[in-house]
Amino acid sequence: MKIILLCVCVVLVCKLDGQDMPLIHANSGSVDVEEDGIFLKGIWNLSPAVRPDVYGIMRSNKTKRVTFFTDMDSISFMVSASSVYDFIILLNERDSCYTRIMIIDPLPVRSDAEMPETIAFELGEDNFIHLPVSVNGSQPLDFI
């Protein structure tokens, strides 16, 4: 029974691995991207060394159309929050640039309770603002 289950798993993995990714061609390493009608010229640079090179889309409640334009070809996806979109850009007919489009979460906003966004200063007797500062462990400096 274990052997049969193992064989089924191997066949499924091989079948999924054999699926072809979409492929587009490029002669230039610079790629234009359009996100929901906003055209971003030359925003993406191809890098065959990074596998996959991830293009992140900010999370949204709606599906977004994302199109990659090379100097030779283009590819478009309707990107939703729960999916990942993989494709290959063949650079100069020899370098495969594995690219992934996925939704990324924005960085968390820091709470004011953690650390106030203020700069400590003193009002001097001369009615000027003084900033006591120490640089690399030096004696305190007084910036006016």
PDB file of N, CA and C in Angstrom, residues 11 15 38 44 47 55-56 62 65 73 78 82 94 98 106 109 115 122 124 126 131-132:
ATOM      1  N   VAL A  11       4.260  10.290  -9.500  1.00  0.00           N
ATOM      2  CA  VAL A  11       3.632  10.597 -10.788  1.00  0.00           C
ATOM      3  C   VAL A  11       3.017  11.997 -10.761  1.00  0.00           C
ATOM      4  N   LYS A  15       4.166  15.133 -13.064  1.00  0.00           N
ATOM      5  CA  LYS A  15       3.187  15.757 -13.952  1.00  0.00           C
ATOM      6  C   LYS A  15       3.124  17.261 -13.705  1.00  0.00           C
ATOM      7  N   ILE A  38      -1.832  52.004 -15.066  1.00  0.00           N
ATOM      8  CA  ILE A  38      -0.728  52.910 -14.744  1.00  0.00           C
ATOM      9  C   ILE A  38       0.539  52.344 -15.376  1.00  0.00           C
ATOM     10  N   TRP A  44      11.311  47.584 -14.297  1.00  0.00           N
ATOM     11  CA  TRP A  44      11.765  46.238 -13.968  1.00  0.00           C
ATOM     12  C   TRP A  44      13.018  45.911 -14.764  1.00  0.00           C
ATOM     13  N   SER A  47      17.028  39.885 -14.344  1.00  0.00           N
ATOM     14  CA  SER A  47      18.188  39.326 -13.652  1.00  0.00           C
ATOM     15  C   SER A  47      18.127  37.802 -13.725  1.00  0.00           C
ATOM     16  N   TYR A  55       8.181  40.203  -8.511  1.00  0.00           N
ATOM     17  CA  TYR A  55       7.583  41.521  -8.700  1.00  0.00           C
ATOM     18  C   TYR A  55       6.378  41.580  -7.776  1.00  0.00           C
ATOM     19  N   GLY A  56       6.441  42.436  -6.776  1.00  0.00           N
ATOM     20  CA  GLY A  56       5.386  42.500  -5.770  1.00  0.00           C
ATOM     21  C   GLY A  56       4.339  43.549  -6.084  1.00  0.00           C
ATOM     22  N   LYS A  62      -9.418  44.211  -4.847  1.00  0.00           N
ATOM     23  CA  LYS A  62      -9.868  43.868  -6.190  1.00  0.00           C
ATOM     24  C   LYS A  62      -8.747  43.209  -6.991  1.00  0.00           C
ATOM     25  N   ARG A  65      -4.994  44.002 -13.196  1.00  0.00           N
ATOM     26  CA  ARG A  65      -4.360  43.550 -14.437  1.00  0.00           C
ATOM     27  C   ARG A  65      -2.921  44.060 -14.431  1.00  0.00           C
ATOM     28  N   ASP A  73       8.011  41.548 -26.783  1.00  0.00           N
ATOM     29  CA  ASP A  73       6.844  40.744 -26.434  1.00  0.00           C
ATOM     30  C   ASP A  73       6.135  41.351 -25.230  1.00  0.00           C
ATOM     31  N   MET A  78      -4.300  38.661 -14.735  1.00  0.00           N
ATOM     32  CA  MET A  78      -5.257  39.240 -13.796  1.00  0.00           C
ATOM     33  C   MET A  78      -4.840  38.723 -12.425  1.00  0.00           C
ATOM     34  N   SER A  82      -4.801  35.717  -3.761  1.00  0.00           N
ATOM     35  CA  SER A  82      -4.453  34.371  -3.311  1.00  0.00           C
ATOM     36  C   SER A  82      -3.555  33.609  -4.281  1.00  0.00           C
ATOM     37  N   ARG A  94      18.985  33.354 -24.758  1.00  0.00           N
ATOM     38  CA  ARG A  94      19.831  32.380 -24.064  1.00  0.00           C
ATOM     39  C   ARG A  94      19.672  32.394 -22.548  1.00  0.00           C
ATOM     40  N   TYR A  98      13.541  33.837 -14.608  1.00  0.00           N
ATOM     41  CA  TYR A  98      12.338  33.327 -13.964  1.00  0.00           C
ATOM     42  C   TYR A  98      11.717  34.455 -13.151  1.00  0.00           C
ATOM     43  N   PRO A 106       1.730  45.310   2.825  1.00  0.00           N
ATOM     44  CA  PRO A 106       2.495  46.511   3.159  1.00  0.00           C
ATOM     45  C   PRO A 106       3.172  46.355   4.509  1.00  0.00           C
ATOM     46  N   VAL A 109       2.388  49.514  10.067  1.00  0.00           N
ATOM     47  CA  VAL A 109       2.541  50.888  10.536  1.00  0.00           C
ATOM     48  C   VAL A 109       2.909  50.854  12.001  1.00  0.00           C
ATOM     49  N   MET A 115       7.089  54.053  20.049  1.00  0.00           N
ATOM     50  CA  MET A 115       8.122  55.075  20.106  1.00  0.00           C
ATOM     51  C   MET A 115       7.564  56.362  19.499  1.00  0.00           C
ATOM     52  N   GLU A 122      16.184  71.379  23.524  1.00  0.00           N
ATOM     53  CA  GLU A 122      16.098  72.269  24.683  1.00  0.00           C
ATOM     54  C   GLU A 122      16.017  73.702  24.186  1.00  0.00           C
ATOM     55  N   GLY A 124      17.212  77.198  24.890  1.00  0.00           N
ATOM     56  CA  GLY A 124      18.274  77.815  25.681  1.00  0.00           C
ATOM     57  C   GLY A 124      17.878  79.175  26.231  1.00  0.00           C
ATOM     58  N   ASP A 126      19.181  81.787  25.514  1.00  0.00           N
ATOM     59  CA  ASP A 126      19.264  82.742  24.412  1.00  0.00           C
ATOM     60  C   ASP A 126      18.054  82.660  23.472  1.00  0.00           C
ATOM     61  N   LEU A 131      20.055  71.350  20.200  1.00  0.00           N
ATOM     62  CA  LEU A 131      19.935  69.899  20.048  1.00  0.00           C
ATOM     63  C   LEU A 131      21.191  69.252  20.606  1.00  0.00           C
ATOM     64  N   PRO A 132      21.110  68.654  21.792  1.00  0.00           N
ATOM     65  CA  PRO A 132      22.286  67.957  22.323  1.00  0.00           C
ATOM     66  C   PRO A 132      22.443  66.613  21.609  1.00  0.00           C
TER      67      PRO A 132
END
